[in-house]
mmCIF file of C-alpha atoms in Angstrom:
data_model
loop_
_atom_site.group_PDB
_atom_site.id
_atom_site.type_symbol
_atom_site.label_atom_id
_atom_site.label_comp_id
_atom_site.label_asym_id
_atom_site.label_seq_id
_atom_site.Cartn_x
_atom_site.Cartn_y
_atom_site.Cartn_z
ATOM 1 C CA MET A 154 2.713 -25.740 -33.888
ATOM 2 C CA PHE A 155 3.135 -27.314 -30.451
ATOM 3 C CA LYS A 156 2.723 -31.056 -30.852
ATOM 4 C CA THR A 157 3.358 -31.985 -27.200
ATOM 5 C CA PRO A 158 0.075 -32.038 -25.243
ATOM 6 C CA LEU A 159 -0.241 -29.654 -22.296
ATOM 7 C CA LYS A 160 -0.776 -32.611 -19.934
ATOM 8 C CA ALA A 161 2.565 -34.092 -21.001
ATOM 9 C CA LEU A 162 4.310 -30.764 -20.442
ATOM 10 C CA LEU A 163 2.854 -30.425 -16.984
ATOM 11 C CA LEU A 164 3.811 -34.002 -16.138
ATOM 12 C CA GLY A 165 7.352 -33.410 -17.349
ATOM 13 C CA SER A 166 7.620 -30.242 -15.250
ATOM 14 C CA ALA A 167 6.339 -32.071 -12.195
ATOM 15 C CA LEU A 168 8.895 -34.823 -12.685
ATOM 16 C CA VAL A 169 11.702 -32.274 -12.920
ATOM 17 C CA VAL A 170 10.554 -30.516 -9.735
ATOM 18 C CA THR A 171 10.196 -33.864 -7.953
ATOM 19 C CA SER A 172 13.648 -34.886 -9.141
ATOM 20 C CA PHE A 173 15.194 -31.695 -7.769
ATOM 21 C CA ALA A 174 13.340 -32.078 -4.476
ATOM 22 C CA THR A 175 14.379 -35.707 -4.149
ATOM 23 C CA SER A 176 17.974 -34.842 -4.998
ATOM 24 C CA PHE A 177 18.038 -32.090 -2.382
ATOM 25 C CA SER A 178 16.443 -34.337 0.227
ATOM 26 C CA THR A 179 18.894 -37.155 -0.511
ATOM 27 C CA GLN A 180 21.822 -34.755 -0.389
ATOM 28 C CA ALA A 181 20.705 -33.453 3.004
ATOM 29 C CA GLN A 182 20.078 -36.964 4.312
ATOM 30 C CA ASN A 183 23.450 -38.241 3.127
ATOM 31 C CA MET A 184 25.501 -35.203 4.106
ATOM 32 C CA HIS A 185 27.442 -37.118 6.752
ATOM 33 C CA ASP A 186 27.784 -40.429 4.908
ATOM 34 C CA SER A 187 31.442 -40.042 3.966
ATOM 35 C CA TRP A 188 32.307 -39.040 7.543
ATOM 36 C CA ASN A 189 30.315 -42.015 8.776
ATOM 37 C CA ALA A 190 32.323 -44.309 6.498
ATOM 38 C CA LEU A 191 35.647 -42.983 7.824
ATOM 39 C CA LEU A 192 34.512 -43.449 11.405
ATOM 40 C CA ASN A 193 33.184 -46.946 10.764
ATOM 41 C CA LYS A 194 36.494 -47.930 9.234
ATOM 42 C CA HIS A 195 39.072 -46.239 11.452
ATOM 43 C CA VAL A 196 37.591 -45.854 14.961
ATOM 44 C CA VAL A 197 37.822 -48.926 17.185
ATOM 45 C CA ALA A 198 36.150 -49.580 20.549
ATOM 46 C CA ILE A 199 38.424 -50.466 23.476
ATOM 47 C CA ASN A 200 38.155 -50.578 27.271
ATOM 48 C CA HIS A 201 35.026 -52.768 27.221
ATOM 49 C CA ASN A 202 33.437 -50.347 24.741
ATOM 50 C CA HIS A 203 33.783 -47.332 27.047
ATOM 51 C CA SER A 204 36.472 -45.711 24.892
ATOM 52 C CA THR A 205 37.700 -45.663 21.318
ATOM 53 C CA GLU A 206 41.027 -45.398 19.540
ATOM 54 C CA VAL A 207 41.477 -43.636 16.210
ATOM 55 C CA ASP A 208 43.734 -44.818 13.395
ATOM 56 C CA TYR A 209 44.849 -41.335 12.387
ATOM 57 C CA ALA A 210 47.552 -42.704 10.075
ATOM 58 C CA ALA A 211 44.928 -44.609 8.090
ATOM 59 C CA ILE A 212 42.692 -41.535 7.887
ATOM 60 C CA LYS A 213 45.691 -39.550 6.675
ATOM 61 C CA ARG A 214 45.980 -42.026 3.793
ATOM 62 C CA GLU A 215 42.355 -41.175 2.966
ATOM 63 C CA HIS A 216 42.823 -37.470 3.602
ATOM 64 C CA ALA A 217 41.099 -36.546 0.343
ATOM 65 C CA GLN A 218 37.863 -38.147 1.548
ATOM 66 C CA LEU A 219 38.030 -36.243 4.832
ATOM 67 C CA LYS A 220 38.707 -32.977 3.017
ATOM 68 C CA THR A 221 35.794 -33.549 0.654
ATOM 69 C CA TYR A 222 33.499 -34.018 3.650
ATOM 70 C CA LEU A 223 34.829 -30.879 5.330
ATOM 71 C CA ASP A 224 34.244 -28.952 2.101
ATOM 72 C CA SER A 225 30.634 -30.144 2.105
ATOM 73 C CA LEU A 226 30.190 -28.741 5.623
ATOM 74 C CA THR A 227 31.750 -25.449 4.588
ATOM 75 C CA ALA A 228 29.284 -25.225 1.683
ATOM 76 C CA VAL A 229 26.317 -25.035 4.072
ATOM 77 C CA THR A 230 25.172 -21.430 4.402
ATOM 78 C CA GLN A 231 23.918 -19.769 7.558
ATOM 79 C CA SER A 232 20.447 -19.393 6.067
ATOM 80 C CA GLU A 233 20.329 -23.109 5.199
ATOM 81 C CA PHE A 234 21.455 -24.000 8.694
ATOM 82 C CA ASP A 235 18.897 -21.688 10.308
ATOM 83 C CA ALA A 236 16.084 -23.380 8.377
ATOM 84 C CA TRP A 237 16.911 -26.812 9.817
ATOM 85 C CA GLU A 238 15.262 -28.372 12.851
ATOM 86 C CA LYS A 239 17.331 -28.306 16.045
ATOM 87 C CA PRO A 240 18.379 -31.992 15.987
ATOM 88 C CA LYS A 241 19.769 -31.577 12.480
ATOM 89 C CA GLN A 242 21.618 -28.417 13.500
ATOM 90 C CA LEU A 243 23.127 -30.034 16.575
ATOM 91 C CA ALA A 244 24.165 -33.197 14.720
ATOM 92 C CA PHE A 245 25.823 -30.990 12.101
ATOM 93 C CA LEU A 246 27.763 -28.992 14.707
ATOM 94 C CA ILE A 247 28.921 -32.078 16.651
ATOM 95 C CA ASN A 248 30.089 -33.763 13.455
ATOM 96 C CA ALA A 249 31.818 -30.570 12.352
ATOM 97 C CA TYR A 250 33.651 -30.254 15.665
ATOM 98 C CA ASN A 251 34.787 -33.871 15.616
ATOM 99 C CA ALA A 252 35.759 -33.925 11.948
ATOM 100 C CA TRP A 253 37.809 -30.759 12.174
ATOM 101 C CA THR A 254 39.484 -32.042 15.326
ATOM 102 C CA VAL A 255 40.510 -35.140 13.364
ATOM 103 C CA GLU A 256 41.665 -32.853 10.546
ATOM 104 C CA LEU A 257 43.831 -30.911 13.006
ATOM 105 C CA ILE A 258 45.511 -34.134 14.122
ATOM 106 C CA VAL A 259 45.827 -35.698 10.667
ATOM 107 C CA SER A 260 47.239 -32.576 9.015
ATOM 108 C CA ASN A 261 50.000 -32.406 11.633
ATOM 109 C CA LEU A 262 50.632 -36.130 12.046
ATOM 110 C CA ALA A 263 54.220 -37.167 11.283
ATOM 111 C CA SER A 264 54.912 -33.657 10.009
ATOM 112 C CA LYS A 265 58.279 -31.939 10.068
ATOM 113 C CA GLU A 266 57.132 -29.779 12.972
ATOM 114 C CA TYR A 267 55.460 -32.650 14.859
ATOM 115 C CA PRO A 268 57.258 -35.882 13.913
ATOM 116 C CA ASP A 269 55.958 -37.717 16.990
ATOM 117 C CA LEU A 270 52.694 -36.109 18.064
ATOM 118 C CA LYS A 271 51.732 -37.229 21.577
ATOM 119 C CA SER A 272 48.850 -34.911 22.451
ATOM 120 C CA ILE A 273 46.541 -32.410 20.810
ATOM 121 C CA LYS A 274 47.871 -29.905 23.340
ATOM 122 C CA ASP A 275 51.241 -30.102 21.587
ATOM 123 C CA LEU A 276 49.611 -28.260 18.683
ATOM 124 C CA GLY A 277 49.103 -25.180 20.818
ATOM 125 C CA SER A 278 51.657 -22.745 22.177
ATOM 126 C CA PHE A 279 52.492 -21.011 25.429
ATOM 127 C CA PHE A 280 50.141 -18.185 24.459
ATOM 128 C CA SER A 281 47.264 -20.060 22.804
ATOM 129 C CA SER A 282 45.625 -23.468 22.785
ATOM 130 C CA PRO A 283 44.935 -25.600 19.710
ATOM 131 C CA TRP A 284 41.242 -25.014 20.346
ATOM 132 C CA SER A 285 41.639 -21.280 19.799
ATOM 133 C CA LYS A 286 43.204 -21.648 16.330
ATOM 134 C CA GLU A 287 40.949 -20.192 13.651
ATOM 135 C CA PHE A 288 41.120 -22.736 10.840
ATOM 136 C CA VAL A 289 37.524 -23.925 10.425
ATOM 137 C CA PRO A 290 35.527 -22.322 7.565
ATOM 138 C CA LEU A 291 31.980 -22.841 8.804
ATOM 139 C CA LEU A 292 28.701 -20.972 8.376
ATOM 140 C CA GLY A 293 30.211 -18.008 6.606
ATOM 141 C CA LYS A 294 33.324 -17.320 8.662
ATOM 142 C CA THR A 295 36.581 -18.861 9.796
ATOM 143 C CA ARG A 296 36.163 -20.220 13.295
ATOM 144 C CA SER A 297 38.044 -22.062 16.017
ATOM 145 C CA LEU A 298 37.038 -25.324 17.648
ATOM 146 C CA ASP A 299 36.359 -23.303 20.798
ATOM 147 C CA GLU A 300 33.896 -21.169 18.889
ATOM 148 C CA ILE A 301 32.023 -24.211 17.571
ATOM 149 C CA GLU A 302 31.727 -25.751 21.031
ATOM 150 C CA HIS A 303 31.357 -22.758 23.317
ATOM 151 C CA ASP A 304 29.506 -20.313 21.067
ATOM 152 C CA LEU A 305 27.556 -22.284 18.471
ATOM 153 C CA ILE A 306 26.701 -25.301 20.618
ATOM 154 C CA ARG A 307 26.860 -24.280 24.286
ATOM 155 C CA GLY A 308 26.623 -20.512 24.084
ATOM 156 C CA SER A 309 23.687 -20.253 21.731
ATOM 157 C CA GLY A 310 21.204 -21.255 24.462
ATOM 158 C CA LYS A 311 19.343 -23.094 21.725
ATOM 159 C CA TYR A 312 20.091 -26.705 22.587
ATOM 160 C CA ASN A 313 20.562 -26.858 26.386
ATOM 161 C CA ASP A 314 21.730 -30.465 26.337
ATOM 162 C CA PRO A 315 24.744 -31.198 28.557
ATOM 163 C CA ARG A 316 25.109 -34.601 26.929
ATOM 164 C CA ILE A 317 26.965 -32.900 24.081
ATOM 165 C CA HIS A 318 30.023 -33.152 26.337
ATOM 166 C CA PHE A 319 29.981 -36.902 25.748
ATOM 167 C CA ALA A 320 29.703 -36.441 21.978
ATOM 168 C CA VAL A 321 32.296 -33.789 21.068
ATOM 169 C CA ASN A 322 35.747 -35.364 21.113
ATOM 170 C CA CYS A 323 39.046 -33.674 21.940
ATOM 171 C CA ALA A 324 41.296 -36.413 20.511
ATOM 172 C CA SER A 325 42.437 -37.418 23.990
ATOM 173 C CA ILE A 326 42.288 -40.565 26.110
ATOM 174 C CA GLY A 327 40.497 -38.724 28.907
ATOM 175 C CA CYS A 328 37.771 -37.529 26.556
ATOM 176 C CA PRO A 329 34.511 -39.418 26.001
ATOM 177 C CA ALA A 330 34.735 -41.763 23.028
ATOM 178 C CA LEU A 331 34.769 -40.551 19.459
ATOM 179 C CA ARG A 332 31.660 -42.369 18.299
ATOM 180 C CA GLU A 333 32.171 -44.963 15.540
ATOM 181 C CA GLU A 334 29.444 -43.375 13.450
ATOM 182 C CA ALA A 335 28.299 -39.914 12.438
ATOM 183 C CA TYR A 336 25.587 -38.132 14.396
ATOM 184 C CA THR A 337 22.288 -37.718 12.551
ATOM 185 C CA ALA A 338 19.115 -35.785 13.222
ATOM 186 C CA THR A 339 17.060 -38.972 13.230
ATOM 187 C CA ASP A 340 19.196 -40.837 15.759
ATOM 188 C CA LEU A 341 20.620 -37.941 17.769
ATOM 189 C CA GLU A 342 18.601 -38.533 20.943
ATOM 190 C CA SER A 343 19.554 -42.206 21.217
ATOM 191 C CA GLN A 344 23.154 -41.454 20.228
ATOM 192 C CA LEU A 345 23.572 -38.816 22.937
ATOM 193 C CA GLN A 346 21.968 -41.080 25.513
ATOM 194 C CA GLU A 347 24.217 -43.996 24.567
ATOM 195 C CA GLN A 348 27.332 -41.812 24.688
ATOM 196 C CA THR A 349 26.392 -40.526 28.142
ATOM 197 C CA VAL A 350 25.855 -44.007 29.583
ATOM 198 C CA ARG A 351 28.967 -45.252 27.801
ATOM 199 C CA PHE A 352 31.122 -42.625 29.517
ATOM 200 C CA LEU A 353 29.514 -42.558 32.957
ATOM 201 C CA SER A 354 29.665 -46.334 33.289
ATOM 202 C CA ASP A 355 33.428 -46.319 32.727
ATOM 203 C CA MET A 356 34.758 -46.984 36.214
ATOM 204 C CA THR A 357 38.248 -45.801 35.253
ATOM 205 C CA ARG A 358 36.880 -42.275 34.847
ATOM 206 C CA ASN A 359 33.740 -42.176 37.016
ATOM 207 C CA MET A 360 33.437 -44.280 40.151
ATOM 208 C CA ALA A 361 31.593 -44.347 43.459
ATOM 209 C CA GLN A 362 33.445 -45.668 46.484
ATOM 210 C CA GLU A 363 31.656 -45.552 49.818
ATOM 211 C CA ASN A 364 30.751 -41.887 50.365
ATOM 212 C CA THR A 365 32.848 -40.417 47.549
ATOM 213 C CA LEU A 366 31.953 -40.043 43.898
ATOM 214 C CA SER A 367 35.055 -39.507 41.765
ATOM 215 C CA VAL A 368 34.253 -38.194 38.299
ATOM 216 C CA SER A 369 35.904 -36.789 35.205
ATOM 217 C CA SER A 370 37.164 -33.207 35.262
ATOM 218 C CA ILE A 371 34.624 -32.509 32.507
ATOM 219 C CA PHE A 372 32.133 -32.026 35.336
ATOM 220 C CA LYS A 373 34.415 -29.472 36.953
ATOM 221 C CA TRP A 374 35.085 -27.481 33.800
ATOM 222 C CA TYR A 375 31.505 -27.507 32.531
ATOM 223 C CA GLY A 376 29.563 -28.053 35.741
ATOM 224 C CA ASP A 377 27.185 -25.182 34.988
ATOM 225 C CA ASP A 378 25.919 -26.949 31.871
ATOM 226 C CA PHE A 379 24.602 -29.798 34.014
ATOM 227 C CA GLU A 380 22.693 -27.407 36.284
ATOM 228 C CA LYS A 381 20.444 -25.700 33.722
ATOM 229 C CA GLY A 382 17.336 -27.815 34.123
ATOM 230 C CA PHE A 383 18.048 -30.647 31.710
ATOM 231 C CA ARG A 384 15.231 -33.116 32.466
ATOM 232 C CA GLY A 385 14.718 -31.330 35.770
ATOM 233 C CA ALA A 386 18.355 -31.412 36.915
ATOM 234 C CA ASN A 387 19.354 -28.125 38.525
ATOM 235 C CA THR A 388 22.451 -29.430 40.282
ATOM 236 C CA LEU A 389 25.284 -31.703 39.259
ATOM 237 C CA GLN A 390 24.098 -34.217 41.851
ATOM 238 C CA GLN A 391 20.630 -34.300 40.303
ATOM 239 C CA PHE A 392 22.151 -34.989 36.907
ATOM 240 C CA PHE A 393 24.180 -37.879 38.339
ATOM 241 C CA LEU A 394 21.043 -39.313 39.928
ATOM 242 C CA GLN A 395 19.463 -39.553 36.485
ATOM 243 C CA TYR A 396 22.246 -42.013 35.662
ATOM 244 C CA SER A 397 22.428 -43.948 38.938
ATOM 245 C CA ASP A 398 22.536 -47.264 37.098
ATOM 246 C CA ALA A 399 25.409 -46.212 34.848
ATOM 247 C CA LEU A 400 27.348 -44.941 37.865
ATOM 248 C CA LYS A 401 26.444 -48.123 39.800
ATOM 249 C CA LEU A 402 25.165 -46.159 42.778
ATOM 250 C CA ILE A 403 23.644 -48.287 45.522
ATOM 251 C CA PRO A 404 20.506 -46.930 47.293
ATOM 252 C CA ALA A 405 22.509 -45.503 50.213
ATOM 253 C CA GLN A 406 24.766 -43.604 47.823
ATOM 254 C CA GLN A 407 21.793 -42.326 45.860
ATOM 255 C CA LYS A 408 20.271 -41.024 49.085
ATOM 256 C CA ALA A 409 23.531 -39.378 50.135
ATOM 257 C CA LEU A 410 23.900 -37.763 46.719
ATOM 258 C CA LYS A 411 20.314 -36.518 46.821
ATOM 259 C CA ASN A 412 20.899 -34.964 50.249
ATOM 260 C CA ASP A 413 24.220 -33.459 49.133
ATOM 261 C CA ASP A 414 26.011 -35.652 51.670
ATOM 262 C CA MET A 415 28.262 -37.377 49.164
ATOM 263 C CA GLU A 416 31.662 -35.899 48.358
ATOM 264 C CA VAL A 417 32.299 -35.295 44.660
ATOM 265 C CA LYS A 418 35.934 -35.390 43.533
ATOM 266 C CA PHE A 419 37.327 -34.608 40.105
ATOM 267 C CA LEU A 420 39.919 -36.913 38.576
ATOM 268 C CA ASP A 421 42.989 -35.885 36.607
ATOM 269 C CA TYR A 422 42.487 -35.749 32.846
ATOM 270 C CA ASN A 423 44.582 -37.771 30.426
ATOM 271 C CA TRP A 424 45.518 -35.571 27.462
ATOM 272 C CA ASP A 425 47.480 -38.278 25.613
ATOM 273 C CA LEU A 426 46.371 -38.756 22.008
ATOM 274 C CA ASN A 427 43.627 -41.345 21.531
ATOM 275 C CA VAL A 428 45.639 -42.954 18.751
ATOM 276 C CA ARG A 429 45.468 -46.573 17.650
ATOM 277 C CA HIS A 430 48.985 -48.026 17.435
#
């Protein structure tokens, strides 16, 4: 009655299972490809590669592609996320934060309410900031950008990597560069390291002059994150010493910083939109 040999049936079943597994693996691997393509195309390095500008108007013309990517992030369940390795989780959260920040800008760009958007802060109000708006459907609930950064990334205690502050982007000139590619689990370590050096070596935002180290206000707002033992750094000064080359610290300055004899000042932050004109 059954003309197909058992061996052929088993082989066919194995091929189907393999096909599903391969498809799932490829889907997971390529999750951020469309976001990567948008970044490659519309984010441009400036300031000797220390900063980037974003062509929000061009992304707005490809809004459907951005929305499709955001929908793919929304489709990830909490149980799926929990099953991932930490680098994959962190890459996902950084990309989500950055992509939804771009969405916030693009969806309001040249709108009736904001015909000439100058800063992401314009999208807030006297009573609330744009980062507290709950508009991000992620991991089973509607969240704010603040919740992604401060609860899921920083507040979870799971990642303990202060270099995330050089990866998440607040759509402002004072912020570390929006990277021209998506973050991935495979490359996350090198990407975070590159972003950190990229920002710290920018002498318009971090500079040592004689016995004073002037740095971005990021280190004032999130100083505690740099004092939680990352690679043995339990003080902000110890973190800076890990990047002496990037900060161009001469031996005498390194010694002063190590002995807590170097004054650390925090520079004003530029909240102007990081838009490409």
